[in-house]
Amino acid sequence: MKTQVAIIGAGPSGLLLGQLLYQNGIGNVILERKSGEYVLSRIRAGVLEHTTVQGLEKAGAAERMHKEGLVYTGVELLFNDQHVRIDFEKEVGKNVVVYGQTEVTRDLMDARPATGGVTVYEADNVALHDIDTAAPYVTYTKDGEAHRLDCGFIAGCDGFHGVSRQSIPADVLKSYERVYPFGWLGLLSDTPPVSDELIYAKHDNGFVLCSQRSTTRSRYYLQVPLADKVEDWSDERFWQN
Ligand SMILES: Cc1cc2nc3c(=O)[nH]c(=O)nc-3n(C[C@H](O)[C@H](O)[C@H](O)COP(=O)(O)OP(=O)(O)OC[C@H]3O[C@@H](n4cnc5c(N)ncnc54)[C@H](O)[C@@H]3O)c2cc1C
């Protein structure tokens, strides 16, 4: 197979890139290690910043988000008992939209067939070759059969643990990261959110985020020690904190 851009990973980045390339007349093939159902079932983001919303609009995949997403014009900051509200619309004329990453992914997946772009799900053993030449290629196996994808460019959209990052030679790779000495414990709960808007709170017990996915589903995060395991946190302990 041959294409202009080989995209590794069919998460939101890979799918969005595929869509934007298509709109600019650039052919692409996406190779994804997991099945489409698996990718869709991965619960992650829910708060879409203004630039993300604009990206989805540009990609022509924003219609359902605008219909079903919840628009927030501000956010609450809480310092122990002191409330400070930041009014995004008043300050910068922008807002954020609460719309699940699974839904973003679904919309981008649904938009892809119209582009004629190929997505190969369950592509195993993806490997990048000759990446420092003008004729790179990617190899992979699908249903036990070996394949080769020739291309002009490879876009590594397969996340921190993906194969693309590992393929960059150590003397060329530059990492920019900030490592925080604590962990995040996230909980998705079928309960109405505690507030109409998101709350970012600094508390003596640590940092807390009260986020949400809809008017009936909440997403909460607690700052926890890095060594903590999920099993250390019973429902009771979580809600008490
Ligand atoms: C708990 C949590 C909450 C978050 N909340 C928010 C939020 O509210 N707002 C926000 O903006 N962001 C949030 N984020 C961040 C957001 O989820 C990520 O930025 C987003 O998933 C990145 O998308 P991506 O497509 O780059 O990577 P991913 O979604 O990780 O997709 C990478 C894809 O590459 C595939 N892949 C990996 N290795 C290979 C391989 N070797 N071969 C082929 N395919 C491979 C994976 O299966 C995956 O489908 C959150 C993240 C987490 C974990």
mmCIF file of C-alpha atoms and ligand atoms in Angstrom:
data_model
loop_
_atom_site.group_PDB
_atom_site.id
_atom_site.type_symbol
_atom_site.label_atom_id
_atom_site.label_comp_id
_atom_site.label_asym_id
_atom_site.label_seq_id
_atom_site.Cartn_x
_atom_site.Cartn_y
_atom_site.Cartn_z
ATOM 1 C CA MET A 1 0.000 0.000 0.000
ATOM 2 C CA LYS A 2 1.159 3.591 -0.641
ATOM 3 C CA THR A 3 -0.050 6.899 0.770
ATOM 4 C CA GLN A 4 1.188 10.438 1.332
ATOM 5 C CA VAL A 5 1.015 10.377 5.130
ATOM 6 C CA ALA A 6 1.046 7.272 7.312
ATOM 7 C CA ILE A 7 -0.590 8.100 10.641
ATOM 8 C CA ILE A 8 0.137 5.849 13.608
ATOM 9 C CA GLY A 9 -2.713 5.794 16.138
ATOM 10 C CA ALA A 10 -6.470 6.372 15.727
ATOM 11 C CA GLY A 11 -7.065 8.361 18.901
ATOM 12 C CA PRO A 12 -8.396 11.900 18.604
ATOM 13 C CA SER A 13 -5.050 13.249 17.285
ATOM 14 C CA GLY A 14 -4.648 10.691 14.530
ATOM 15 C CA LEU A 15 -8.273 10.898 13.415
ATOM 16 C CA LEU A 16 -8.324 14.700 13.511
ATOM 17 C CA LEU A 17 -5.075 14.907 11.552
ATOM 18 C CA GLY A 18 -6.471 12.465 8.987
ATOM 19 C CA GLN A 19 -9.525 14.646 8.559
ATOM 20 C CA LEU A 20 -7.554 17.907 8.249
ATOM 21 C CA LEU A 21 -5.112 16.379 5.755
ATOM 22 C CA TYR A 22 -7.992 15.108 3.666
ATOM 23 C CA GLN A 23 -9.519 18.584 3.587
ATOM 24 C CA ASN A 24 -6.238 19.853 2.200
ATOM 25 C CA GLY A 25 -6.139 17.190 -0.473
ATOM 26 C CA ILE A 26 -3.519 15.044 1.246
ATOM 27 C CA GLY A 27 -4.089 11.293 1.293
ATOM 28 C CA ASN A 28 -3.444 9.321 4.454
ATOM 29 C CA VAL A 29 -3.765 5.886 6.030
ATOM 30 C CA ILE A 30 -4.192 5.364 9.773
ATOM 31 C CA LEU A 31 -2.746 2.311 11.510
ATOM 32 C CA GLU A 32 -4.244 1.560 14.933
ATOM 33 C CA ARG A 33 -3.158 -1.241 17.251
ATOM 34 C CA LYS A 34 -6.539 -1.714 18.949
ATOM 35 C CA SER A 35 -10.019 -2.367 17.604
ATOM 36 C CA GLY A 36 -12.386 0.532 16.897
ATOM 37 C CA GLU A 37 -14.667 -0.648 19.730
ATOM 38 C CA TYR A 38 -11.754 -0.610 22.170
ATOM 39 C CA VAL A 39 -10.711 2.913 21.183
ATOM 40 C CA LEU A 40 -14.300 4.083 21.616
ATOM 41 C CA SER A 41 -14.604 2.552 25.053
ATOM 42 C CA ARG A 42 -11.500 4.307 26.452
ATOM 43 C CA ILE A 43 -12.790 6.886 28.936
ATOM 44 C CA ARG A 44 -10.551 9.948 29.162
ATOM 45 C CA ALA A 45 -11.113 13.601 28.415
ATOM 46 C CA GLY A 46 -14.335 15.527 28.630
ATOM 47 C CA VAL A 47 -13.443 19.196 28.770
ATOM 48 C CA LEU A 48 -12.704 20.655 25.357
ATOM 49 C CA GLU A 49 -10.801 23.926 25.295
ATOM 50 C CA HIS A 50 -11.648 26.590 22.749
ATOM 51 C CA THR A 51 -8.843 25.604 20.336
ATOM 52 C CA THR A 52 -9.961 21.960 20.394
ATOM 53 C CA VAL A 53 -13.498 23.044 19.564
ATOM 54 C CA GLN A 54 -12.137 25.147 16.685
ATOM 55 C CA GLY A 55 -10.101 22.161 15.448
ATOM 56 C CA LEU A 56 -13.208 19.979 15.350
ATOM 57 C CA GLU A 57 -15.125 22.714 13.540
ATOM 58 C CA LYS A 58 -12.350 22.982 10.967
ATOM 59 C CA ALA A 59 -12.451 19.225 10.529
ATOM 60 C CA GLY A 60 -16.213 19.319 9.881
ATOM 61 C CA ALA A 61 -16.847 17.072 12.896
ATOM 62 C CA ALA A 62 -18.394 19.529 15.339
ATOM 63 C CA GLU A 63 -22.101 19.292 14.550
ATOM 64 C CA ARG A 64 -23.102 16.837 17.302
ATOM 65 C CA MET A 65 -20.733 18.455 19.793
ATOM 66 C CA HIS A 66 -22.513 21.779 19.297
ATOM 67 C CA LYS A 67 -25.894 20.062 19.711
ATOM 68 C CA GLU A 68 -25.123 17.885 22.724
ATOM 69 C CA GLY A 69 -22.085 19.438 24.425
ATOM 70 C CA LEU A 70 -22.484 21.618 27.511
ATOM 71 C CA VAL A 71 -21.029 25.110 27.135
ATOM 72 C CA TYR A 72 -19.356 26.673 30.174
ATOM 73 C CA THR A 73 -18.563 30.342 30.231
ATOM 74 C CA GLY A 74 -16.471 30.285 33.392
ATOM 75 C CA VAL A 75 -14.832 28.243 36.083
ATOM 76 C CA GLU A 76 -14.693 28.280 39.886
ATOM 77 C CA LEU A 77 -11.401 28.328 41.743
ATOM 78 C CA LEU A 78 -11.613 27.344 45.383
ATOM 79 C CA PHE A 79 -8.887 28.031 47.921
ATOM 80 C CA ASN A 80 -10.094 26.203 51.013
ATOM 81 C CA ASP A 81 -13.264 28.236 51.692
ATOM 82 C CA GLN A 82 -12.553 31.154 49.395
ATOM 83 C CA HIS A 83 -14.385 31.145 45.999
ATOM 84 C CA VAL A 84 -13.081 32.964 42.925
ATOM 85 C CA ARG A 85 -15.020 32.778 39.671
ATOM 86 C CA ILE A 86 -13.193 33.360 36.389
ATOM 87 C CA ASP A 87 -15.560 34.507 33.668
ATOM 88 C CA PHE A 88 -13.958 33.302 30.422
ATOM 89 C CA GLU A 89 -16.469 34.987 28.169
ATOM 90 C CA LYS A 90 -16.091 38.341 29.876
ATOM 91 C CA GLU A 91 -12.291 38.177 30.070
ATOM 92 C CA VAL A 92 -11.355 36.645 26.725
ATOM 93 C CA GLY A 93 -14.639 36.075 24.841
ATOM 94 C CA LYS A 94 -14.165 32.283 24.871
ATOM 95 C CA ASN A 95 -15.714 29.273 26.562
ATOM 96 C CA VAL A 96 -15.118 25.550 27.086
ATOM 97 C CA VAL A 97 -17.348 22.668 26.032
ATOM 98 C CA VAL A 98 -17.970 19.531 28.058
ATOM 99 C CA TYR A 99 -18.246 16.664 25.574
ATOM 100 C CA GLY A 100 -16.695 13.226 26.141
ATOM 101 C CA GLN A 101 -13.561 12.161 24.286
ATOM 102 C CA THR A 102 -15.382 8.968 23.349
ATOM 103 C CA GLU A 103 -17.966 11.106 21.548
ATOM 104 C CA VAL A 104 -15.272 13.201 19.827
ATOM 105 C CA THR A 105 -13.635 9.973 18.670
ATOM 106 C CA ARG A 106 -16.964 8.577 17.463
ATOM 107 C CA ASP A 107 -17.707 11.755 15.454
ATOM 108 C CA LEU A 108 -14.259 11.687 13.847
ATOM 109 C CA MET A 109 -14.621 7.967 13.086
ATOM 110 C CA ASP A 110 -18.034 8.583 11.519
ATOM 111 C CA ALA A 111 -16.631 11.413 9.392
ATOM 112 C CA ARG A 112 -13.730 9.354 8.062
ATOM 113 C CA PRO A 113 -15.480 7.074 5.499
ATOM 114 C CA ALA A 114 -16.565 10.148 3.488
ATOM 115 C CA THR A 115 -12.892 11.073 3.048
ATOM 116 C CA GLY A 116 -12.123 7.703 1.508
ATOM 117 C CA GLY A 117 -9.288 7.427 4.017
ATOM 118 C CA VAL A 118 -8.331 3.931 5.126
ATOM 119 C CA THR A 119 -8.052 3.076 8.822
ATOM 120 C CA VAL A 120 -6.509 -0.279 9.649
ATOM 121 C CA TYR A 121 -7.601 -1.370 13.118
ATOM 122 C CA GLU A 122 -5.873 -4.181 15.006
ATOM 123 C CA ALA A 123 -2.625 -3.519 13.140
ATOM 124 C CA ASP A 124 0.017 -5.417 15.118
ATOM 125 C CA ASN A 125 3.789 -5.022 15.286
ATOM 126 C CA VAL A 126 3.756 -1.562 13.704
ATOM 127 C CA ALA A 127 7.369 -0.591 12.939
ATOM 128 C CA LEU A 128 8.770 2.592 11.394
ATOM 129 C CA HIS A 129 11.604 2.363 8.850
ATOM 130 C CA ASP A 130 13.965 4.802 7.124
ATOM 131 C CA ILE A 131 12.389 7.700 8.981
ATOM 132 C CA ASP A 132 15.322 9.999 8.246
ATOM 133 C CA THR A 133 14.985 9.531 4.490
ATOM 134 C CA ALA A 134 12.610 10.927 1.852
ATOM 135 C CA ALA A 135 11.047 7.497 1.452
ATOM 136 C CA PRO A 136 10.079 6.168 4.858
ATOM 137 C CA TYR A 137 7.761 3.199 5.270
ATOM 138 C CA VAL A 138 5.836 1.384 7.943
ATOM 139 C CA THR A 139 5.419 -2.348 8.360
ATOM 140 C CA TYR A 140 2.690 -4.091 10.335
ATOM 141 C CA THR A 141 0.807 -7.337 10.553
ATOM 142 C CA LYS A 142 -2.926 -7.729 10.263
ATOM 143 C CA ASP A 143 -4.593 -11.083 10.928
ATOM 144 C CA GLY A 144 -1.147 -12.664 10.907
ATOM 145 C CA GLU A 145 -0.282 -11.315 7.447
ATOM 146 C CA ALA A 146 2.670 -8.946 6.916
ATOM 147 C CA HIS A 147 2.047 -5.582 5.214
ATOM 148 C CA ARG A 148 4.143 -2.622 4.090
ATOM 149 C CA LEU A 149 2.910 0.968 3.805
ATOM 150 C CA ASP A 150 5.109 3.316 1.752
ATOM 151 C CA CYS A 151 4.642 7.020 2.361
ATOM 152 C CA GLY A 152 6.127 10.512 2.182
ATOM 153 C CA PHE A 153 5.707 11.274 5.878
ATOM 154 C CA ILE A 154 4.937 9.407 9.082
ATOM 155 C CA ALA A 155 2.881 11.128 11.773
ATOM 156 C CA GLY A 156 3.287 9.512 15.175
ATOM 157 C CA CYS A 157 -0.069 10.040 16.929
ATOM 158 C CA ASP A 158 0.262 6.985 19.136
ATOM 159 C CA GLY A 159 0.883 8.630 22.483
ATOM 160 C CA PHE A 160 3.724 8.553 24.973
ATOM 161 C CA HIS A 161 3.961 4.748 25.094
ATOM 162 C CA GLY A 162 3.554 4.252 21.341
ATOM 163 C CA VAL A 163 6.122 2.979 18.874
ATOM 164 C CA SER A 164 6.754 6.332 17.127
ATOM 165 C CA ARG A 165 8.404 8.039 20.054
ATOM 166 C CA GLN A 166 10.610 4.987 20.634
ATOM 167 C CA SER A 167 11.684 5.075 16.984
ATOM 168 C CA ILE A 168 13.256 8.534 17.177
ATOM 169 C CA PRO A 169 17.039 8.113 17.612
ATOM 170 C CA ALA A 170 18.124 9.084 21.124
ATOM 171 C CA ASP A 171 20.531 11.748 19.834
ATOM 172 C CA VAL A 172 17.708 13.520 17.976
ATOM 173 C CA LEU A 173 14.863 13.062 20.459
ATOM 174 C CA LYS A 174 14.106 16.068 22.645
ATOM 175 C CA SER A 175 11.635 15.668 25.495
ATOM 176 C CA TYR A 176 9.900 18.546 27.229
ATOM 177 C CA GLU A 177 8.153 17.407 30.346
ATOM 178 C CA ARG A 178 7.306 18.407 33.849
ATOM 179 C CA VAL A 179 7.021 15.600 36.344
ATOM 180 C CA TYR A 180 4.750 16.228 39.304
ATOM 181 C CA PRO A 181 5.449 14.313 42.520
ATOM 182 C CA PHE A 182 1.855 13.175 42.967
ATOM 183 C CA GLY A 183 -0.818 11.143 41.218
ATOM 184 C CA TRP A 184 -4.400 11.700 40.069
ATOM 185 C CA LEU A 185 -7.231 9.458 41.118
ATOM 186 C CA GLY A 186 -10.180 9.861 38.752
ATOM 187 C CA LEU A 187 -13.733 8.734 39.356
ATOM 188 C CA LEU A 188 -16.639 8.689 36.924
ATOM 189 C CA SER A 189 -19.929 8.756 38.754
ATOM 190 C CA ASP A 190 -23.546 8.595 37.591
ATOM 191 C CA THR A 191 -24.532 11.409 39.929
ATOM 192 C CA PRO A 192 -25.463 15.002 39.061
ATOM 193 C CA PRO A 193 -22.421 17.347 39.227
ATOM 194 C CA VAL A 194 -21.961 19.191 42.530
ATOM 195 C CA SER A 195 -21.939 22.529 40.727
ATOM 196 C CA ASP A 196 -23.127 24.059 37.445
ATOM 197 C CA GLU A 197 -19.522 24.841 36.546
ATOM 198 C CA LEU A 198 -16.188 23.093 36.932
ATOM 199 C CA ILE A 199 -14.445 23.614 40.268
ATOM 200 C CA TYR A 200 -10.671 23.530 40.667
ATOM 201 C CA ALA A 201 -9.954 23.417 44.398
ATOM 202 C CA LYS A 202 -6.842 23.762 46.504
ATOM 203 C CA HIS A 203 -7.516 22.060 49.791
ATOM 204 C CA ASP A 204 -5.374 21.094 52.781
ATOM 205 C CA ASN A 205 -5.793 17.441 51.642
ATOM 206 C CA GLY A 206 -4.467 18.331 48.169
ATOM 207 C CA PHE A 207 -5.777 19.442 44.787
ATOM 208 C CA VAL A 208 -9.286 18.497 43.650
ATOM 209 C CA LEU A 209 -11.100 18.828 40.341
ATOM 210 C CA CYS A 210 -14.876 18.588 40.177
ATOM 211 C CA SER A 211 -15.505 18.078 36.481
ATOM 212 C CA GLN A 212 -18.462 16.645 34.623
ATOM 213 C CA ARG A 213 -19.544 14.833 31.486
ATOM 214 C CA SER A 214 -23.226 15.762 31.444
ATOM 215 C CA THR A 215 -25.981 17.007 33.733
ATOM 216 C CA THR A 216 -26.251 13.497 35.202
ATOM 217 C CA ARG A 217 -22.638 12.267 35.132
ATOM 218 C CA SER A 218 -19.753 13.668 37.206
ATOM 219 C CA ARG A 219 -16.008 13.273 36.853
ATOM 220 C CA TYR A 220 -13.922 13.871 39.973
ATOM 221 C CA TYR A 221 -10.169 13.860 40.495
ATOM 222 C CA LEU A 222 -8.217 13.769 43.753
ATOM 223 C CA GLN A 223 -4.534 14.377 44.307
ATOM 224 C CA VAL A 224 -3.067 11.191 45.774
ATOM 225 C CA PRO A 225 0.450 9.951 46.617
ATOM 226 C CA LEU A 226 2.184 8.361 43.619
ATOM 227 C CA ALA A 227 2.469 5.023 45.405
ATOM 228 C CA ASP A 228 -1.290 4.727 46.014
ATOM 229 C CA LYS A 229 -3.184 1.967 44.234
ATOM 230 C CA VAL A 230 -6.846 2.080 43.186
ATOM 231 C CA GLU A 231 -7.510 -0.676 45.747
ATOM 232 C CA ASP A 232 -6.382 1.703 48.504
ATOM 233 C CA TRP A 233 -9.366 3.925 47.738
ATOM 234 C CA SER A 234 -12.735 2.522 48.709
ATOM 235 C CA ASP A 235 -15.782 4.454 47.472
ATOM 236 C CA GLU A 236 -16.335 5.541 51.049
ATOM 237 C CA ARG A 237 -12.817 6.975 51.423
ATOM 238 C CA PHE A 238 -13.090 8.765 48.075
ATOM 239 C CA TRP A 239 -16.350 10.528 48.924
ATOM 240 C CA GLN A 240 -15.125 11.417 52.415
ATOM 241 C CA ASN A 241 -12.131 13.236 50.921
HETATM 242 C C1 LIG B 1 -7.953 10.434 32.847
HETATM 243 C C2 LIG B 1 -7.697 11.444 31.760
HETATM 244 C C3 LIG B 1 -8.477 12.609 31.667
HETATM 245 C C4 LIG B 1 -8.234 13.546 30.686
HETATM 246 N N1 LIG B 1 -9.024 14.678 30.634
HETATM 247 C C5 LIG B 1 -8.838 15.578 29.656
HETATM 248 C C6 LIG B 1 -9.698 16.714 29.504
HETATM 249 O O1 LIG B 1 -10.660 16.896 30.266
HETATM 250 N N2 LIG B 1 -9.461 17.574 28.489
HETATM 251 C C7 LIG B 1 -8.433 17.372 27.587
HETATM 252 O O2 LIG B 1 -8.264 18.187 26.662
HETATM 253 N N3 LIG B 1 -7.600 16.296 27.694
HETATM 254 C C8 LIG B 1 -7.770 15.409 28.692
HETATM 255 N N4 LIG B 1 -6.962 14.313 28.777
HETATM 256 C C9 LIG B 1 -5.913 14.147 27.788
HETATM 257 C C10 LIG B 1 -6.470 13.507 26.507
HETATM 258 O O3 LIG B 1 -7.174 12.323 26.840
HETATM 259 C C11 LIG B 1 -5.291 13.196 25.592
HETATM 260 O O4 LIG B 1 -4.660 14.423 25.287
HETATM 261 C C12 LIG B 1 -5.740 12.523 24.309
HETATM 262 O O5 LIG B 1 -6.184 11.214 24.527
HETATM 263 C C13 LIG B 1 -4.559 12.469 23.364
HETATM 264 O O6 LIG B 1 -5.030 11.932 22.167
HETATM 265 P P1 LIG B 1 -4.041 11.195 21.205
HETATM 266 O O7 LIG B 1 -4.833 10.797 20.000
HETATM 267 O O8 LIG B 1 -2.805 11.994 21.034
HETATM 268 O O9 LIG B 1 -3.542 9.906 22.022
HETATM 269 P P2 LIG B 1 -4.401 8.632 22.474
HETATM 270 O O10 LIG B 1 -5.812 8.981 22.772
HETATM 271 O O11 LIG B 1 -3.575 7.961 23.524
HETATM 272 O O12 LIG B 1 -4.398 7.740 21.162
HETATM 273 C C14 LIG B 1 -3.213 7.093 20.724
HETATM 274 C C15 LIG B 1 -3.662 5.906 19.896
HETATM 275 O O13 LIG B 1 -2.502 5.244 19.401
HETATM 276 C C16 LIG B 1 -2.697 3.839 19.515
HETATM 277 N N5 LIG B 1 -1.380 3.192 19.596
HETATM 278 C C17 LIG B 1 -0.520 3.164 20.648
HETATM 279 N N6 LIG B 1 0.565 2.456 20.327
HETATM 280 C C18 LIG B 1 0.396 2.031 19.046
HETATM 281 C C19 LIG B 1 1.201 1.257 18.159
HETATM 282 N N7 LIG B 1 2.379 0.754 18.540
HETATM 283 N N8 LIG B 1 0.708 1.015 16.924
HETATM 284 C C20 LIG B 1 -0.486 1.533 16.525
HETATM 285 N N9 LIG B 1 -1.290 2.269 17.336
HETATM 286 C C21 LIG B 1 -0.837 2.508 18.579
HETATM 287 C C22 LIG B 1 -3.510 3.677 20.803
HETATM 288 O O14 LIG B 1 -4.210 2.456 20.851
HETATM 289 C C23 LIG B 1 -4.441 4.887 20.714
HETATM 290 O O15 LIG B 1 -5.651 4.578 20.070
HETATM 291 C C24 LIG B 1 -7.185 13.339 29.751
HETATM 292 C C25 LIG B 1 -6.406 12.173 29.823
HETATM 293 C C26 LIG B 1 -6.657 11.222 30.801
HETATM 294 C C27 LIG B 1 -5.808 9.976 30.860
#
